[in-house]
Short mmCIF file of the N, C-alpha and C atoms (twelve columns), coordinates in Angstrom:
data_MODEL
# 
_entry.id   MODEL 
# 
loop_
_atom_site.group_PDB 
_atom_site.id 
_atom_site.type_symbol 
_atom_site.label_atom_id 
_atom_site.label_alt_id 
_atom_site.label_comp_id 
_atom_site.label_asym_id 
_atom_site.label_seq_id 
_atom_site.Cartn_x 
_atom_site.Cartn_y 
_atom_site.Cartn_z 
_atom_site.pdbx_PDB_model_num 
ATOM 1   N N  . MET A 1  0.598   -1.179 -0.140  1 
ATOM 2   C CA . MET A 1  0.141   0.059  0.123   1 
ATOM 3   C C  . MET A 1  0.813   1.407  -0.110  1 
ATOM 4   N N  . THR A 2  1.924   1.487  0.506   1 
ATOM 5   C CA . THR A 2  2.916   2.318  0.451   1 
ATOM 6   C C  . THR A 2  3.301   2.645  -0.670  1 
ATOM 7   N N  . PHE A 3  3.409   2.175  -1.701  1 
ATOM 8   C CA . PHE A 3  3.455   2.522  -3.279  1 
ATOM 9   C C  . PHE A 3  2.145   3.080  -3.334  1 
ATOM 10  N N  . TYR A 4  0.952   2.493  -3.343  1 
ATOM 11  C CA . TYR A 4  0.089   3.061  -3.836  1 
ATOM 12  C C  . TYR A 4  -0.121  4.520  -3.300  1 
ATOM 13  N N  . PHE A 5  -0.037  4.785  -1.804  1 
ATOM 14  C CA . PHE A 5  0.079   6.178  -1.606  1 
ATOM 15  C C  . PHE A 5  0.994   7.274  -2.148  1 
ATOM 16  N N  . LEU A 6  1.884   6.675  -2.187  1 
ATOM 17  C CA . LEU A 6  2.859   7.549  -3.179  1 
ATOM 18  C C  . LEU A 6  2.691   8.097  -4.494  1 
ATOM 19  N N  . MET A 7  1.816   7.081  -5.220  1 
ATOM 20  C CA . MET A 7  1.291   7.320  -6.378  1 
ATOM 21  C C  . MET A 7  0.100   8.083  -6.232  1 
ATOM 22  N N  . PHE A 8  -0.632  8.043  -5.510  1 
ATOM 23  C CA . PHE A 8  -1.884  8.736  -5.043  1 
ATOM 24  C C  . PHE A 8  -1.592  10.456 -4.997  1 
ATOM 25  N N  . VAL A 9  -0.329  10.567 -3.806  1 
ATOM 26  C CA . VAL A 9  0.077   12.136 -3.863  1 
ATOM 27  C C  . VAL A 9  0.731   12.564 -4.868  1 
ATOM 28  N N  . PHE A 10 1.569   11.782 -5.875  1 
ATOM 29  C CA . PHE A 10 1.808   12.127 -7.180  1 
ATOM 30  C C  . PHE A 10 0.795   12.469 -7.853  1 
ATOM 31  N N  . PHE A 11 -0.279  11.998 -8.087  1 
ATOM 32  C CA . PHE A 11 -1.319  12.206 -9.268  1 
ATOM 33  C C  . PHE A 11 -2.289  13.451 -8.347  1 
ATOM 34  N N  . CYS A 12 -2.486  13.596 -7.270  1 
ATOM 35  C CA . CYS A 12 -3.203  14.441 -6.558  1 
ATOM 36  C C  . CYS A 12 -2.495  15.744 -7.139  1 
ATOM 37  N N  . GLY A 13 -1.210  15.780 -6.676  1 
ATOM 38  C CA . GLY A 13 -0.166  17.069 -6.992  1 
ATOM 39  C C  . GLY A 13 -0.282  17.527 -8.507  1 
ATOM 40  N N  . ALA A 14 -0.455  16.497 -9.315  1 
ATOM 41  C CA . ALA A 14 -0.385  16.642 -10.864 1 
ATOM 42  C C  . ALA A 14 -1.518  17.108 -10.853 1 
ATOM 43  N N  . VAL A 15 -2.656  16.567 -10.780 1 
ATOM 44  C CA . VAL A 15 -4.122  16.940 -11.317 1 
ATOM 45  C C  . VAL A 15 -5.194  17.213 -10.633 1 
ATOM 46  N N  . SER A 16 -4.867  17.246 -9.438  1 
ATOM 47  C CA . SER A 16 -5.931  18.085 -8.551  1 
ATOM 48  C C  . SER A 16 -6.457  16.604 -7.783  1 
ATOM 49  N N  . ASP A 17 -7.191  16.986 -6.649  1 
ATOM 50  C CA . ASP A 17 -7.930  15.858 -6.328  1 
ATOM 51  C C  . ASP A 17 -9.391  15.375 -6.902  1 
ATOM 52  N N  . LYS A 18 -9.468  15.956 -7.875  1 
ATOM 53  C CA . LYS A 18 -10.584 15.445 -8.986  1 
ATOM 54  C C  . LYS A 18 -10.512 14.624 -10.209 1 
ATOM 55  N N  . PHE A 19 -10.106 13.544 -10.058 1 
ATOM 56  C CA . PHE A 19 -9.674  12.684 -11.141 1 
ATOM 57  C C  . PHE A 19 -10.333 11.212 -10.837 1 
ATOM 58  N N  . VAL A 20 -10.647 10.873 -12.029 1 
ATOM 59  C CA . VAL A 20 -11.135 9.212  -11.797 1 
ATOM 60  C C  . VAL A 20 -10.252 8.435  -12.250 1 
ATOM 61  N N  . PHE A 21 -10.205 7.180  -11.333 1 
ATOM 62  C CA . PHE A 21 -8.939  6.269  -11.237 1 
ATOM 63  C C  . PHE A 21 -9.483  5.303  -12.454 1 
ATOM 64  N N  . MET A 22 -8.630  5.129  -13.468 1 
ATOM 65  C CA . MET A 22 -8.780  4.068  -14.397 1 
ATOM 66  C C  . MET A 22 -8.043  3.100  -14.314 1 
ATOM 67  N N  . ASP A 23 -8.152  1.930  -14.154 1 
ATOM 68  C CA . ASP A 23 -7.462  0.727  -14.021 1 
ATOM 69  C C  . ASP A 23 -8.068  -0.556 -15.115 1 
ATOM 70  N N  . ASP A 24 -7.225  -1.777 -15.418 1 
ATOM 71  C CA . ASP A 24 -7.695  -2.551 -16.292 1 
ATOM 72  C C  . ASP A 24 -8.664  -3.081 -15.878 1 
ATOM 73  N N  . ASN A 25 -9.586  -3.367 -14.906 1 
ATOM 74  C CA . ASN A 25 -10.158 -4.399 -14.231 1 
ATOM 75  C C  . ASN A 25 -9.499  -5.629 -13.607 1 
ATOM 76  N N  . ALA A 26 -8.268  -5.816 -13.754 1 
ATOM 77  C CA . ALA A 26 -7.700  -6.804 -13.421 1 
ATOM 78  C C  . ALA A 26 -8.148  -7.381 -12.194 1 
ATOM 79  N N  . THR A 27 -8.113  -8.904 -11.585 1 
ATOM 80  C CA . THR A 27 -8.375  -9.404 -10.605 1 
ATOM 81  C C  . THR A 27 -7.778  -8.678 -9.656  1 
ATOM 82  N N  . CYS A 28 -6.340  -8.342 -9.700  1 
ATOM 83  C CA . CYS A 28 -5.511  -8.087 -8.431  1 
ATOM 84  C C  . CYS A 28 -6.117  -6.583 -8.321  1 
ATOM 85  N N  . HIS A 29 -6.887  -5.546 -9.203  1 
ATOM 86  C CA . HIS A 29 -6.976  -4.567 -9.003  1 
ATOM 87  C C  . HIS A 29 -8.517  -4.412 -8.310  1 
ATOM 88  N N  . ARG A 30 -9.058  -5.690 -8.387  1 
ATOM 89  C CA . ARG A 30 -10.409 -5.640 -7.585  1 
ATOM 90  C C  . ARG A 30 -10.616 -6.412 -6.474  1 
ATOM 91  N N  . THR A 31 -9.297  -6.618 -5.603  1 
ATOM 92  C CA . THR A 31 -9.240  -7.001 -4.322  1 
ATOM 93  C C  . THR A 31 -9.951  -6.178 -3.469  1 
ATOM 94  N N  . LEU A 32 -10.319 -6.532 -2.370  1 
ATOM 95  C CA . LEU A 32 -11.101 -6.019 -1.132  1 
ATOM 96  C C  . LEU A 32 -10.288 -4.645 -0.718  1 
ATOM 97  N N  . ALA A 33 -9.155  -5.032 -0.548  1 
ATOM 98  C CA . ALA A 33 -8.085  -4.239 0.137   1 
ATOM 99  C C  . ALA A 33 -7.890  -2.574 -1.108  1 
ATOM 100 N N  . VAL A 34 -7.803  -3.330 -2.394  1 
ATOM 101 C CA . VAL A 34 -7.594  -2.082 -2.979  1 
ATOM 102 C C  . VAL A 34 -8.513  -1.591 -3.031  1 
ATOM 103 N N  . GLN A 35 -10.115 -1.995 -3.337  1 
ATOM 104 C CA . GLN A 35 -11.381 -1.128 -3.102  1 
ATOM 105 C C  . GLN A 35 -11.515 -0.219 -2.063  1 
ATOM 106 N N  . ASP A 36 -11.233 -0.910 -1.055  1 
ATOM 107 C CA . ASP A 36 -11.533 -0.063 0.369   1 
ATOM 108 C C  . ASP A 36 -10.101 1.002  0.541   1 
ATOM 109 N N  . CYS A 37 -9.094  0.905  -0.169  1 
ATOM 110 C CA . CYS A 37 -8.163  1.848  0.436   1 
ATOM 111 C C  . CYS A 37 -8.766  2.960  -1.184  1 
ATOM 112 N N  . LEU A 38 -9.257  2.646  -1.941  1 
ATOM 113 C CA . LEU A 38 -9.771  3.948  -3.112  1 
ATOM 114 C C  . LEU A 38 -10.860 4.196  -2.306  1 
ATOM 115 N N  . ASP A 39 -12.046 3.420  -1.767  1 
ATOM 116 C CA . ASP A 39 -12.970 4.164  -1.049  1 
ATOM 117 C C  . ASP A 39 -12.589 5.102  0.039   1 
ATOM 118 N N  . SER A 40 -11.984 4.596  0.831   1 
ATOM 119 C CA . SER A 40 -11.466 5.337  1.857   1 
ATOM 120 C C  . SER A 40 -10.695 7.076  1.432   1 
ATOM 121 N N  . GLU A 41 -10.237 6.871  0.533   1 
ATOM 122 C CA . GLU A 41 -9.724  8.320  -0.099  1 
ATOM 123 C C  . GLU A 41 -10.377 9.041  -1.080  1 
ATOM 124 N N  . GLY A 42 -11.787 8.477  -1.334  1 
ATOM 125 C CA . GLY A 42 -12.738 8.908  -1.733  1 
ATOM 126 C C  . GLY A 42 -12.332 8.881  -3.512  1 
ATOM 127 N N  . ILE A 43 -11.862 8.268  -4.011  1 
ATOM 128 C CA . ILE A 43 -11.346 8.178  -5.416  1 
ATOM 129 C C  . ILE A 43 -12.662 7.517  -5.941  1 
ATOM 130 N N  . GLN A 44 -12.532 7.913  -7.336  1 
ATOM 131 C CA . GLN A 44 -13.881 7.573  -7.861  1 
ATOM 132 C C  . GLN A 44 -13.217 6.531  -9.337  1 
ATOM 133 N N  . ARG A 45 -13.760 5.719  -9.590  1 
ATOM 134 C CA . ARG A 45 -13.108 4.380  -10.199 1 
ATOM 135 C C  . ARG A 45 -14.220 4.355  -11.724 1 
ATOM 136 N N  . LEU A 46 -13.429 4.516  -12.585 1 
ATOM 137 C CA . LEU A 46 -14.158 4.317  -13.901 1 
ATOM 138 C C  . LEU A 46 -15.047 2.960  -14.026 1 
ATOM 139 N N  . VAL A 47 -15.650 2.628  -14.398 1 
ATOM 140 C CA . VAL A 47 -16.359 1.167  -14.756 1 
ATOM 141 C C  . VAL A 47 -15.793 0.859  -16.288 1 
ATOM 142 N N  . TRP A 48 -15.426 -0.385 -15.957 1 
ATOM 143 C CA . TRP A 48 -14.180 -0.773 -17.123 1 
ATOM 144 C C  . TRP A 48 -14.476 -2.145 -17.369 1 
ATOM 145 N N  . PRO A 49 -14.472 -2.710 -18.325 1 
ATOM 146 C CA . PRO A 49 -14.309 -3.981 -18.897 1 
ATOM 147 C C  . PRO A 49 -13.165 -4.465 -18.602 1 
ATOM 148 N N  . ALA A 50 -13.309 -6.053 -18.307 1 
ATOM 149 C CA . ALA A 50 -12.134 -6.435 -17.743 1 
ATOM 150 C C  . ALA A 50 -11.235 -7.138 -19.178 1 
ATOM 151 N N  . ARG A 51 -10.088 -6.793 -18.983 1 
ATOM 152 C CA . ARG A 51 -8.957  -6.900 -20.283 1 
ATOM 153 C C  . ARG A 51 -9.484  -6.549 -21.476 1 
ATOM 154 N N  . SER A 52 -9.538  -5.188 -21.637 1 
ATOM 155 C CA . SER A 52 -9.941  -4.435 -22.845 1 
ATOM 156 C C  . SER A 52 -8.747  -3.600 -23.419 1 
ATOM 157 N N  . PRO A 53 -8.078  -4.071 -23.701 1 
ATOM 158 C CA . PRO A 53 -6.623  -2.952 -24.392 1 
ATOM 159 C C  . PRO A 53 -7.200  -2.137 -25.520 1 
ATOM 160 N N  . ASP A 54 -8.336  -2.690 -26.267 1 
ATOM 161 C CA . ASP A 54 -8.642  -1.439 -27.108 1 
ATOM 162 C C  . ASP A 54 -9.135  -0.338 -26.672 1 
ATOM 163 N N  . LEU A 55 -9.604  -0.432 -25.437 1 
ATOM 164 C CA . LEU A 55 -10.268 0.740  -24.688 1 
ATOM 165 C C  . LEU A 55 -9.412  1.568  -23.812 1 
ATOM 166 N N  . ASN A 56 -8.501  0.978  -23.951 1 
ATOM 167 C CA . ASN A 56 -7.310  1.441  -22.865 1 
ATOM 168 C C  . ASN A 56 -6.243  2.288  -23.760 1 
ATOM 169 N N  . PRO A 57 -6.121  3.871  -23.606 1 
ATOM 170 C CA . PRO A 57 -5.290  4.440  -24.495 1 
ATOM 171 C C  . PRO A 57 -3.820  4.197  -24.373 1 
ATOM 172 N N  . ILE A 58 -3.434  3.997  -23.269 1 
ATOM 173 C CA . ILE A 58 -1.831  3.421  -23.068 1 
ATOM 174 C C  . ILE A 58 -1.393  2.427  -24.018 1 
ATOM 175 N N  . GLU A 59 -2.323  1.250  -23.913 1 
ATOM 176 C CA . GLU A 59 -2.343  0.213  -25.014 1 
ATOM 177 C C  . GLU A 59 -1.901  0.641  -26.665 1 
ATOM 178 N N  . ASN A 60 -2.519  1.786  -27.125 1 
ATOM 179 C CA . ASN A 60 -2.220  2.221  -28.214 1 
ATOM 180 C C  . ASN A 60 -1.036  3.121  -28.201 1 
ATOM 181 N N  . VAL A 61 -0.708  3.570  -27.217 1 
ATOM 182 C CA . VAL A 61 0.704   4.676  -27.351 1 
ATOM 183 C C  . VAL A 61 1.690   3.345  -27.399 1 
ATOM 184 N N  . LEU A 62 1.591   1.971  -26.651 1 
ATOM 185 C CA . LEU A 62 2.581   1.533  -26.256 1 
ATOM 186 C C  . LEU A 62 2.812   0.345  -27.741 1 
ATOM 187 N N  . ASP A 63 1.646   0.136  -28.290 1 
ATOM 188 C CA . ASP A 63 1.696   -0.245 -29.850 1 
ATOM 189 C C  . ASP A 63 2.222   0.596  -30.896 1 
ATOM 190 N N  . ALA A 64 2.157   1.697  -30.661 1 
ATOM 191 C CA . ALA A 64 3.040   2.796  -31.565 1 
ATOM 192 C C  . ALA A 64 4.276   2.714  -31.172 1 
ATOM 193 N N  . LEU A 65 4.552   2.779  -30.084 1 
ATOM 194 C CA . LEU A 65 5.974   2.979  -29.702 1 
ATOM 195 C C  . LEU A 65 7.102   1.518  -30.145 1 
ATOM 196 N N  . GLY A 66 6.066   0.364  -30.133 1 
ATOM 197 C CA . GLY A 66 6.806   -0.850 -30.404 1 
ATOM 198 C C  . GLY A 66 7.030   -0.754 -31.752 1 
ATOM 199 N N  . ARG A 67 5.646   -0.052 -32.615 1 
ATOM 200 C CA . ARG A 67 6.104   -0.683 -34.489 1 
ATOM 201 C C  . ARG A 67 7.402   0.547  -34.496 1 
ATOM 202 N N  . GLN A 68 7.409   1.785  -33.759 1 
ATOM 203 C CA . GLN A 68 8.518   2.619  -34.059 1 
ATOM 204 C C  . GLN A 68 9.970   2.113  -33.818 1 
ATOM 205 N N  . VAL A 69 9.979   1.275  -32.540 1 
ATOM 206 C CA . VAL A 69 11.380  0.743  -32.075 1 
ATOM 207 C C  . VAL A 69 11.882  -0.271 -33.259 1 
ATOM 208 N N  . ALA A 70 10.682  -1.144 -33.566 1 
ATOM 209 C CA . ALA A 70 11.083  -2.392 -34.412 1 
ATOM 210 C C  . ALA A 70 11.354  -1.657 -35.679 1 
ATOM 211 N N  . GLY A 71 10.921  -0.613 -36.246 1 
ATOM 212 C CA . GLY A 71 11.531  -0.067 -37.568 1 
ATOM 213 C C  . GLY A 71 10.622  -0.284 -38.498 1 
# 
């Protein structure tokens, strides 16, 4: 949880306290500990289908980067 709080502080400083947390809905992100932590901090989660890389913007960026690196 220490890493989570460091990232939370980083994001709050970068985008203010009004943001929506977007994860990939993986099982590890849906544990009770993670949900309780986000709820206790008042962080809104985006409802997201599980394992949908086509809807995740970072996947498009990583794909384009991979194609550029590959040449």
